Tab-separated table of C-alpha atoms in Angstrom:
chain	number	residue	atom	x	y	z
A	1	UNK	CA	108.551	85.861	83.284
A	2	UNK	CA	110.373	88.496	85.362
A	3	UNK	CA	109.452	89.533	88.796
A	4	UNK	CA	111.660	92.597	89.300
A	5	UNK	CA	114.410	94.809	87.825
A	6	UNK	CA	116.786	97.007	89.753
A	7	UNK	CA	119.501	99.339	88.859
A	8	UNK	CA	122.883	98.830	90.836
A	9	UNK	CA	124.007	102.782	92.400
A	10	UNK	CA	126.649	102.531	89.957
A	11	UNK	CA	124.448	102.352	87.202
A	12	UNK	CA	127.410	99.895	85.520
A	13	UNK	CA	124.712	96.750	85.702
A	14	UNK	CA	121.122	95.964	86.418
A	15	UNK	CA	119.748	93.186	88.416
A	16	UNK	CA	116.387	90.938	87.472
A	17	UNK	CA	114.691	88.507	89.362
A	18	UNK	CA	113.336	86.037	87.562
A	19	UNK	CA	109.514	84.261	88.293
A	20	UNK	CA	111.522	81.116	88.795
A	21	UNK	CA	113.320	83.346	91.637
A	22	UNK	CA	116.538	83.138	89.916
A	23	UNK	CA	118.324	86.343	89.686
A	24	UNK	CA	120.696	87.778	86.627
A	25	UNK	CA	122.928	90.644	86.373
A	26	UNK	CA	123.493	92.114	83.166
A	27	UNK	CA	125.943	95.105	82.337
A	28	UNK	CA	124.846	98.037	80.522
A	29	UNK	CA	127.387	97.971	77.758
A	30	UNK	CA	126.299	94.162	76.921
A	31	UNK	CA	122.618	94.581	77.447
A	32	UNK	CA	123.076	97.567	74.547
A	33	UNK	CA	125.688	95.912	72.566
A	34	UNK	CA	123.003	92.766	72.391
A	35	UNK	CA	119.905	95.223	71.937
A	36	UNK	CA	117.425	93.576	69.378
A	37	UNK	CA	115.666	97.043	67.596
A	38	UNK	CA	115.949	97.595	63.760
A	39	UNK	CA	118.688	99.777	64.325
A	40	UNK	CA	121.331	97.285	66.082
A	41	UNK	CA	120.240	94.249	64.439
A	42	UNK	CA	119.199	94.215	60.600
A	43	UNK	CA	115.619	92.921	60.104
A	44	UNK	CA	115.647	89.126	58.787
A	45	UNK	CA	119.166	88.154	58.825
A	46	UNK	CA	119.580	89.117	62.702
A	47	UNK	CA	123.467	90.636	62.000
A	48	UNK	CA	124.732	93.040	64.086
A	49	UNK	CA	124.676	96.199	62.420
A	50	UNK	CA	127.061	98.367	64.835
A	51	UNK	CA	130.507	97.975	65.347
A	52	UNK	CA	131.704	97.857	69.347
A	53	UNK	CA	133.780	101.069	68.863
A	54	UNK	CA	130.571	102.666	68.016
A	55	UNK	CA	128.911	101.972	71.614
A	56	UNK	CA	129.694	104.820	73.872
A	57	UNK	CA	132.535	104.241	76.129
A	58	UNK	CA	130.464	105.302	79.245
A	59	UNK	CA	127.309	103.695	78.205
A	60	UNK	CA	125.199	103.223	81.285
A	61	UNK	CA	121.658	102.719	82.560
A	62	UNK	CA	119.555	105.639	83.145
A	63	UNK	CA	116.363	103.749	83.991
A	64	UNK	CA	114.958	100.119	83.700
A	65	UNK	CA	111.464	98.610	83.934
A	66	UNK	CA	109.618	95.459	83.335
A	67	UNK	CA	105.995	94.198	82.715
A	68	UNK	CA	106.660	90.800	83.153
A	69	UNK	CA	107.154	89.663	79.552
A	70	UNK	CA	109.539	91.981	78.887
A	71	UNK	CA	112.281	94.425	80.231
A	72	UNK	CA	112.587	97.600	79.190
A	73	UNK	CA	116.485	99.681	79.253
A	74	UNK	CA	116.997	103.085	78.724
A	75	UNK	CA	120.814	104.564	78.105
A	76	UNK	CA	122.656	106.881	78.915
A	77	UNK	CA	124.324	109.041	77.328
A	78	UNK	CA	122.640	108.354	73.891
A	79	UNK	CA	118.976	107.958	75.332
A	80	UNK	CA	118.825	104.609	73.365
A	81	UNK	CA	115.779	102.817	75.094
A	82	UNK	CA	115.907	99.024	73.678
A	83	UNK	CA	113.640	95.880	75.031
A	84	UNK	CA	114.379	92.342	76.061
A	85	UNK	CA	111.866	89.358	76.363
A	86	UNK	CA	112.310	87.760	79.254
A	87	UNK	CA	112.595	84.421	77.425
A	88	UNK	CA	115.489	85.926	75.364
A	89	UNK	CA	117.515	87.118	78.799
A	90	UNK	CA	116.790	83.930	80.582
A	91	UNK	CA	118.638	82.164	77.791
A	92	UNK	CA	121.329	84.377	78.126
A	93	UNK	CA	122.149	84.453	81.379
A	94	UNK	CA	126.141	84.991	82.070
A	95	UNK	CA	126.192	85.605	85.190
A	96	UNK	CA	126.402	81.800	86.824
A	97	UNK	CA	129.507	79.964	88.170
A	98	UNK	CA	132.099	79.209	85.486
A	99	UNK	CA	132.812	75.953	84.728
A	100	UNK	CA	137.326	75.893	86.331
A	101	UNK	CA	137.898	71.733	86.329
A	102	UNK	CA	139.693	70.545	82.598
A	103	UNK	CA	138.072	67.819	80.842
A	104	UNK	CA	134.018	68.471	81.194
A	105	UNK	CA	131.339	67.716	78.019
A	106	UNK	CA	128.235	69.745	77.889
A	107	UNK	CA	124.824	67.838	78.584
A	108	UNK	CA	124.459	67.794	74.827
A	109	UNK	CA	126.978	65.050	74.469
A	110	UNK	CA	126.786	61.999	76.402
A	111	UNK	CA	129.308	59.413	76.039
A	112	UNK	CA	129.588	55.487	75.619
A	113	UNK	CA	131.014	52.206	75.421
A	114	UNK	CA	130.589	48.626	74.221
A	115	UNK	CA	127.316	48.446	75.321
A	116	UNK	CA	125.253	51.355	73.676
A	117	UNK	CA	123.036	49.980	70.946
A	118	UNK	CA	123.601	51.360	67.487
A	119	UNK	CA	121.652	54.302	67.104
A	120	UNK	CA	120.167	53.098	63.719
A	121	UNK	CA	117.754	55.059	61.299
A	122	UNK	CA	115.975	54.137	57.819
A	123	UNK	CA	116.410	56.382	54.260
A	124	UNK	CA	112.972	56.180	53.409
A	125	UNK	CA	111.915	57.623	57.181
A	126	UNK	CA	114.401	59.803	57.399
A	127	UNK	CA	113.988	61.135	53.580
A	128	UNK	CA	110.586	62.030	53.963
A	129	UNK	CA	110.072	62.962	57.351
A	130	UNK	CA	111.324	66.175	59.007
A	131	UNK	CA	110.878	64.483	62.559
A	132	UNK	CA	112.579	61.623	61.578
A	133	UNK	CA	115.746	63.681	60.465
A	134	UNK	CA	115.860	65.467	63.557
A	135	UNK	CA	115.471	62.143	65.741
A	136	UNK	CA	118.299	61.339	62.993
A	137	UNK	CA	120.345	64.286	63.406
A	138	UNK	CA	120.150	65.100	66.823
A	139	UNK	CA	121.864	61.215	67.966
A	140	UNK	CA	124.549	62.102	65.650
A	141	UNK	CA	124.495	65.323	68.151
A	142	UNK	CA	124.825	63.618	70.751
A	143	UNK	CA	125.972	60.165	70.900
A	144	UNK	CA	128.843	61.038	67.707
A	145	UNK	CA	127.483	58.708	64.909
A	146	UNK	CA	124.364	57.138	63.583
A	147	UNK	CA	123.485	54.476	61.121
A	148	UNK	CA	120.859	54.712	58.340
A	149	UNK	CA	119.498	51.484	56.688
A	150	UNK	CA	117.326	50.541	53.626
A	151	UNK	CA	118.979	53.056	51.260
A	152	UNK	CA	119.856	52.468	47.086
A	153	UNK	CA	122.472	50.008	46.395
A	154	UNK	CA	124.284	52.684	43.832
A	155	UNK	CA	127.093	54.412	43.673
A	156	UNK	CA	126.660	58.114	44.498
A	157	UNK	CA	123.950	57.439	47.507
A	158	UNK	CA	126.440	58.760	49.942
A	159	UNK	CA	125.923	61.959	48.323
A	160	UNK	CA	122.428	62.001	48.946
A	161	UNK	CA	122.820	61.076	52.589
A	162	UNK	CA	125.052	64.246	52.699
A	163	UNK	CA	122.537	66.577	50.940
A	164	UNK	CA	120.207	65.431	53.782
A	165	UNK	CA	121.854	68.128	56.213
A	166	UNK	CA	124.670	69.979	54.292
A	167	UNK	CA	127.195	70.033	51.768
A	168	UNK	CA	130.455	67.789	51.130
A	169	UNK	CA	133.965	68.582	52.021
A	170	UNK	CA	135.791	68.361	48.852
A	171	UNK	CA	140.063	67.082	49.810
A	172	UNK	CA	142.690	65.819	48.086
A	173	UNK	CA	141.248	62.109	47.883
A	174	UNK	CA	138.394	63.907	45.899
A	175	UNK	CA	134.485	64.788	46.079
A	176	UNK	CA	133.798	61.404	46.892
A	177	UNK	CA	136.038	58.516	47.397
A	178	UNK	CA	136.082	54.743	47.299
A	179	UNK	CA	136.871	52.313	50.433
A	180	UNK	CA	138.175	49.155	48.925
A	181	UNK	CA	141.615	47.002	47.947
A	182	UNK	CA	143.656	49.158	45.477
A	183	UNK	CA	147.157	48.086	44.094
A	184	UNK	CA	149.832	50.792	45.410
A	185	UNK	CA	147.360	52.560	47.651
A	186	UNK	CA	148.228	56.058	48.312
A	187	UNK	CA	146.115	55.173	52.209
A	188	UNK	CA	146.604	51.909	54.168
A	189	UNK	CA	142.619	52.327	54.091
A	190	UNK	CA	142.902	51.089	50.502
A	191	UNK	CA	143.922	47.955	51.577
A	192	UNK	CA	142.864	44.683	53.705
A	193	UNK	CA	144.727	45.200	56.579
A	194	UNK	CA	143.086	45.869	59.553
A	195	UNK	CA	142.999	49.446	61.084
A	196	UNK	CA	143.509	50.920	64.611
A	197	UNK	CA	140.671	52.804	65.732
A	198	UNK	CA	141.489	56.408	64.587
A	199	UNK	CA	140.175	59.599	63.531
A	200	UNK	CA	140.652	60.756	59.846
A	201	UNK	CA	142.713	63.779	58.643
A	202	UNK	CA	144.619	64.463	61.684
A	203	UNK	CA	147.222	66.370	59.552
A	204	UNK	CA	143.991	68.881	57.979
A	205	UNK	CA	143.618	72.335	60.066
A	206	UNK	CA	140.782	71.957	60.517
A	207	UNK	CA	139.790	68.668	59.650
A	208	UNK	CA	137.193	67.352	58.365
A	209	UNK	CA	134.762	67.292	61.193
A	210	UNK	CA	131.807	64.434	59.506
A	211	UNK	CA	133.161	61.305	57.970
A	212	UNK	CA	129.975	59.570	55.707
A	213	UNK	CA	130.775	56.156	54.800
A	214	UNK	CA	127.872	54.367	52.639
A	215	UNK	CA	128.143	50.114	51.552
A	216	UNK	CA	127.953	49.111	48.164
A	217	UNK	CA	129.503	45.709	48.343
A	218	UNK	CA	130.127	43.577	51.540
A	219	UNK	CA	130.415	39.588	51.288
A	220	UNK	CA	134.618	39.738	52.165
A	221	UNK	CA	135.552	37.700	55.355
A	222	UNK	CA	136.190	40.352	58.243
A	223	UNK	CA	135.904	43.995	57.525
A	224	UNK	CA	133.286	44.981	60.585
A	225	UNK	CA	133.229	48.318	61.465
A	226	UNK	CA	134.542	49.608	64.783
A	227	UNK	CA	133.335	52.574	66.409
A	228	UNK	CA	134.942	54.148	69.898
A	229	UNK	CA	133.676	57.411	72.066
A	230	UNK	CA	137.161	59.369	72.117
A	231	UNK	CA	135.855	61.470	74.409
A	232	UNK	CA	135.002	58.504	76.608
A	233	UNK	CA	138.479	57.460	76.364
A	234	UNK	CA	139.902	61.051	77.138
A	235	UNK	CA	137.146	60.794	80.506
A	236	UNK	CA	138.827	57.089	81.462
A	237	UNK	CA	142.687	58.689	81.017
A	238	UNK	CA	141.606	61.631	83.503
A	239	UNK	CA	139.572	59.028	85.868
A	240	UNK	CA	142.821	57.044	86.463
A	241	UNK	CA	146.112	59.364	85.336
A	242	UNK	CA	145.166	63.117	85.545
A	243	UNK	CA	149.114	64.118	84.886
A	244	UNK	CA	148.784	61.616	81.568
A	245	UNK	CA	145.646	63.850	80.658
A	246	UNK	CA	147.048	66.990	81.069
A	247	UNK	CA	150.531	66.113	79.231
A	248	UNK	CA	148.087	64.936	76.092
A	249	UNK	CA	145.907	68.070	76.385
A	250	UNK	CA	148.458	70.384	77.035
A	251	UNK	CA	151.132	69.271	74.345
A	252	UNK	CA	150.560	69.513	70.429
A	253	UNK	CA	151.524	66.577	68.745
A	254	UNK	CA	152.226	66.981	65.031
A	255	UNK	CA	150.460	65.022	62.318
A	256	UNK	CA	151.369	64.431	58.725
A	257	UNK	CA	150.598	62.921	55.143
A	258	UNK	CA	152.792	62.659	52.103
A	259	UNK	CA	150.763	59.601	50.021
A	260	UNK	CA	150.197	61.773	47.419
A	261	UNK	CA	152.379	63.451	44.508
A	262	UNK	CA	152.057	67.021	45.253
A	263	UNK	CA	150.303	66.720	48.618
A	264	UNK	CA	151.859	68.115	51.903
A	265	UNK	CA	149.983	67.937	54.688
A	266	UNK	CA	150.880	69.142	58.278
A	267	UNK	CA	149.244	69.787	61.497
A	268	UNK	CA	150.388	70.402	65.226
A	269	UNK	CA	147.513	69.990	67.558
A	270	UNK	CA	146.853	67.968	70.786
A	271	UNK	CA	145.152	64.415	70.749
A	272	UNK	CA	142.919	65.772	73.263
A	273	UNK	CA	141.555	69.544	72.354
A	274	UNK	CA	140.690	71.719	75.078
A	275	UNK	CA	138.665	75.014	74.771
A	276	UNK	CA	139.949	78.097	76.602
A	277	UNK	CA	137.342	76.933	79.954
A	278	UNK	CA	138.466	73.281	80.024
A	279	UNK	CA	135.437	71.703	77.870
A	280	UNK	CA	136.616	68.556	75.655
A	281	UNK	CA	136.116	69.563	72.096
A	282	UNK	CA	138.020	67.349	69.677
A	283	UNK	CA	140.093	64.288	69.811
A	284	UNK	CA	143.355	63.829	67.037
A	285	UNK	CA	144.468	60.108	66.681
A	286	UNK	CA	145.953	58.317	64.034
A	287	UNK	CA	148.872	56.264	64.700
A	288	UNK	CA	149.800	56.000	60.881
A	289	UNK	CA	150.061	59.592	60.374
A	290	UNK	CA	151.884	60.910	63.718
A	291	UNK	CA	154.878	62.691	63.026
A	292	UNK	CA	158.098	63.478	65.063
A	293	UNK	CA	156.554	65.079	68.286
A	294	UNK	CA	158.933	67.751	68.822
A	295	UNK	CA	156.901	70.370	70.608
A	296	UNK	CA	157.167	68.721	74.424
A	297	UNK	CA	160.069	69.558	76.701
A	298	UNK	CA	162.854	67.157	76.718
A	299	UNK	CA	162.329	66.135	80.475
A	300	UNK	CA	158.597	65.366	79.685
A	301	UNK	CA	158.675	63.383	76.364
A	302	UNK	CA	158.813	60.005	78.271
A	303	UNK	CA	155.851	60.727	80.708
A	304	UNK	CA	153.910	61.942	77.545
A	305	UNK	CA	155.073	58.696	75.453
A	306	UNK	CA	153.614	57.129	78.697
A	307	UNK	CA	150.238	58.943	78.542
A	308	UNK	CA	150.103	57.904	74.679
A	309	UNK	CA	150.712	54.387	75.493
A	310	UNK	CA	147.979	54.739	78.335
A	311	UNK	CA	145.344	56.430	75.302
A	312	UNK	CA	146.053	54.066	73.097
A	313	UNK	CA	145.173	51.323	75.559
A	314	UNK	CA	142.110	52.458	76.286
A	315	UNK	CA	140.250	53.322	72.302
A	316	UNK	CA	142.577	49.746	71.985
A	317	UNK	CA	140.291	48.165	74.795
A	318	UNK	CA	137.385	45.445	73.638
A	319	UNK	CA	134.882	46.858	76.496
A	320	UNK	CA	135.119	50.222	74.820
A	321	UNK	CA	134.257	49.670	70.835
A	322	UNK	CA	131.054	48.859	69.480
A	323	UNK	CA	131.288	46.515	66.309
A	324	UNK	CA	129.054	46.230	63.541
A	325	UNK	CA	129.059	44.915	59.701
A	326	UNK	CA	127.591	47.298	57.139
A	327	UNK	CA	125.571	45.336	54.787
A	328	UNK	CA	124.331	46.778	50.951
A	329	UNK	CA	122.495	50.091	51.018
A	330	UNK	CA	123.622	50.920	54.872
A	331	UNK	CA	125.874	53.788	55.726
A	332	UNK	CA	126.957	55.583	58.929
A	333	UNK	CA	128.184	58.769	59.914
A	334	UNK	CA	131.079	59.775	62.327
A	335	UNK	CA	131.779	62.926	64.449
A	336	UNK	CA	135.465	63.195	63.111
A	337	UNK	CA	136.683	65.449	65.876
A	338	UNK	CA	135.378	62.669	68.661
A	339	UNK	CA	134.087	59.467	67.467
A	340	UNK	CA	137.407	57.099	66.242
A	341	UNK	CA	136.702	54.658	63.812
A	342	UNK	CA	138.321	50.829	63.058
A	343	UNK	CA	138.225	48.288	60.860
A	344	UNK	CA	138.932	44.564	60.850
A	345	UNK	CA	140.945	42.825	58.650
A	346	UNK	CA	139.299	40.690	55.897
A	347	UNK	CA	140.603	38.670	53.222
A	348	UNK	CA	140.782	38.161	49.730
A	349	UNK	CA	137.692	36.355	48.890
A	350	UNK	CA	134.380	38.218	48.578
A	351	UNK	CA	134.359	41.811	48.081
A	352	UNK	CA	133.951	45.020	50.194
A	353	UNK	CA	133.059	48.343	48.526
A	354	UNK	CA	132.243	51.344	50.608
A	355	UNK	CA	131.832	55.187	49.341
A	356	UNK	CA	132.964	57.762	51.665
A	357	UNK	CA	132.852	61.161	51.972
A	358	UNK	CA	133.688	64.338	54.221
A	359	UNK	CA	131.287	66.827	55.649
A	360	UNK	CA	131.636	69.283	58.349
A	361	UNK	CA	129.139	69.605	61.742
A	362	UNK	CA	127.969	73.253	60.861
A	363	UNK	CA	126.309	72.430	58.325
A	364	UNK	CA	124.445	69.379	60.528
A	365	UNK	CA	124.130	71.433	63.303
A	366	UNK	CA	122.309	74.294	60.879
A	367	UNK	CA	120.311	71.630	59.772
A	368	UNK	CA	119.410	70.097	63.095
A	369	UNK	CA	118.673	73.268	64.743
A	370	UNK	CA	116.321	74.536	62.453
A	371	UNK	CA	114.060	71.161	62.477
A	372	UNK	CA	114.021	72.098	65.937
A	373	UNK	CA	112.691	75.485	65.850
A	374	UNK	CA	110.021	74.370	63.290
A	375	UNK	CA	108.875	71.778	65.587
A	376	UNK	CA	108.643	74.160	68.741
C-alpha cells in the first residue's frame, strides 16, 4: 500500500512513500512509457504498443494522487492520466543503490560444493504434478542441475523430460544424440576416456544453455558423473586472486570445433561472463576445444595463463565436485552456462548408454514462472 505521493517542483519525477515507509522516485517519462491502459499496452499479450519516439519529449507530471491501492498520474502535455497498483510499482522500484563490486549472483542462485546433496526428483511426481515440477524446476533455478529418477528405460525418454518445460535445441550432433563408445568419434565424449569437468559448446554463440542427459544402459566399470558450481569456482578465484579474476572476466578467450565434415565452429567469449553491472552470468570451459587465445595483450598473456591454471585448479579440486552414477531410467539436467560437468573413465566391460540432448533456460524459466503464478 502507499502512504503518500508528491510531485518534485520540477515536475521531472514524483516521489511515493510506501506503507512499509520505503520511499521511490519515479520519472515522468518512465512512469508513462510503463503506463498499463489499453492504449500503451495491448489487452492479453501485455506488448507495448507505442514506440519511445512517440512519448513527448517534455512529458511531465501535471498532478499525482493515490488511494492507497493505487496511484494515479496525470501528463502533461498530452493530458494522458494512467494508474499504477501499488503492488506493480513496489516491484519496480529503480531507484535503490546499484550493485558497483564485479563478481555478485542474485539471491536466486545460490552456489555449492562437494557437500550439497543431489537435488533428486521422480518422473511419475513430477509428470503428474504441477507442484512437483515447480519444486523440480525451480532447484534447477537455483542450485544449476537436478536429477529425476524412476523414468522408462527407452530410448527417446529424454525427449519427454524436455517436453516437461520446453522445446529441444536441435545442433550439428542432431535432435537427440547418443553418449557411448563409438569407433572414430567425431567428440572425445564418444569415447571411454575420462573427461575434465567442462561446459558443452563453448565454440556455439550462444550456446546451448540446458544440457539433458537421460541413462539407458550403465553396468561399465567407472563412468560416474561429475558435477561442479562454475560459479562457485569463479567466487573461490576472486576470494583468493582478484587480478586472476579480472584477467579471465575481462579477456575473451576463443573456442573452437572442427570434428565434423562441414562444421566450423567459432566463438570468442570470456570463461567468466560478466553483465554490464558486474553480476556473474555464464561460465565457458572446455579444455579440448580452446583455441589460440589471441585477444589478450602480449604483456598480460602469462598472468592470464596463470589465472587459467589457478581456474582450472579449482573445478579440478575433489572438495568442489559432487559425484554420482546414473543408473537405468535416471537422467539429469545441467545449467550449461554455469554448472560444468565430468566424467570418469570406465572400461571396456559392461556397457554405458546415455541419450542427451540440448535445451535452452527460457523456455524453463517460462515454464517455471508460470507454475508459479498459478500457485500464487
Amino acid at each position: 500500500m502507499l502512504r503518500s505521493v508528491s510531485v518534485d517542483g520540477s515536475s521531472a519525477f514524483l516521489t511515493v512513500k510506501f506503507e512499509s515507509g520505503r520511499t521511490a522516485r519515479f520519472h515522468a517519462l518512465w512512469l508513462r512509457d510503463n503506463a498499463l491502459d489499453p492504449s500503451t499496452r495491448a489487452p492479453g499479450n501485455g506488448q507495448r504498443l507505442i514506440t519511445v519516439g512517440e512519448l513527448p519529449e517534455e512529458t511531465a507530471i501535471a498532478a499525482a494522487e493515490t488511494d492507497g491501492a493505487t496511484l494515479s498520474v496525470r501528463f502533461r502535455p498530452d493530458d494522458k492520466v494512467a494508474t499504477y497498483p501499488a503492488r506493480w510499482l513496489a516491484d519496480n522500484v529503480y531507484d535503490r543503490p546499484q550493485r558497483a563490486d564485479s563478481g555478485w549472483l542474485p539471491e536466486t542462485v545460490e552456489t555449492w560444493d562437494g557437500t550439497l546433496t543431489v537435488p533428486s526428483f521422480t518422473w511419475r511426481v513430477v509428470d503428474q504434478d504441477p507442484k512437483a515440477r515447480r519444486a523440480w524446476l525451480s532447484a534447477i533455478g537455483r542450485f544449476g542441475f537436478a536429477k529425476l529418477t524412476g523414468g522408462p528405460v527407452e530410448p527417446g525418454a529424454v525427449v519427454r523430460v524436455t517436453a516437461q518445460f520446453g522445446f529441444i535445441r536441435e545442433t550439428n550432433y542432431g535432435r537427440t544424440f547418443e553418449v557411448r563408445t563409438e569407433v572414430n568419434p567425431t567428440n572425445l565424449a564418444y569415447t571411454g576416456l575420462g573427461l575434465q569437468a567442462h561446459t558443452d559448446n563453448p565454440y556455439r554463440d550462444p550456446v546451448p544453455s540446458l544440457q539433458v542427459l537421460y541413462c539407458l544402459e550403465n553396468s561399465a566399470d567407472g563412468g560416474e558423473s561429475i558435477v561442479v558450481d562454475g560459479f562457485r569456482a569463479a567466487q573461490r578465484l576472486k576470494a583468493t586472486s582478484p587480478d586472476s579474476f579480472a584477467l579471465l572476466s575481462g579477456h575473451p578467450a576463443r573456442f573452437a570445433y572442427e570434428g565434423s565434415k562441414g562444421v566450423r565452429l567459432r566463438a570468442s567469449r570470456p570463461m567468466i561472463e560478466l553483465s554490464p553491472d558486474g553480476q556473474v552470468i555464464g561460465i565457458r570451459f572446455n579444455n579440448r576445444s580452446v583455441a589460440p587465445i589471441l585477444d589478450v595483450p602480449f604483456d598480460k598473456m602469462t598472468a592470464y595463463y596463470g589465472a587459467y591454471r589457478a581456474f582450472s585448479a579449482l573445478i579440478d579440486d575433489p572438495a568442489m565436485g559432487v559425484t554420482f552414477k546414473l543408473a537405468p531410467g535416471e537422467s539429469f539436467i545441467v545449467d550449461n552456462t554455469r554448472v560444468l560437468h565430468a566424467r570418469s573413465a570406465y572400461s571396456g566391460t559392461g556397457s554405458r548408454w546415455l541419450q542427451g540432448c540440448y535445451a535452452d533456460k527460457d523456455g524453463l524459466l517460462s515454464t517455471l514462472a508460470s507454475l508459479e503464478e498459478t500457485a500464487a
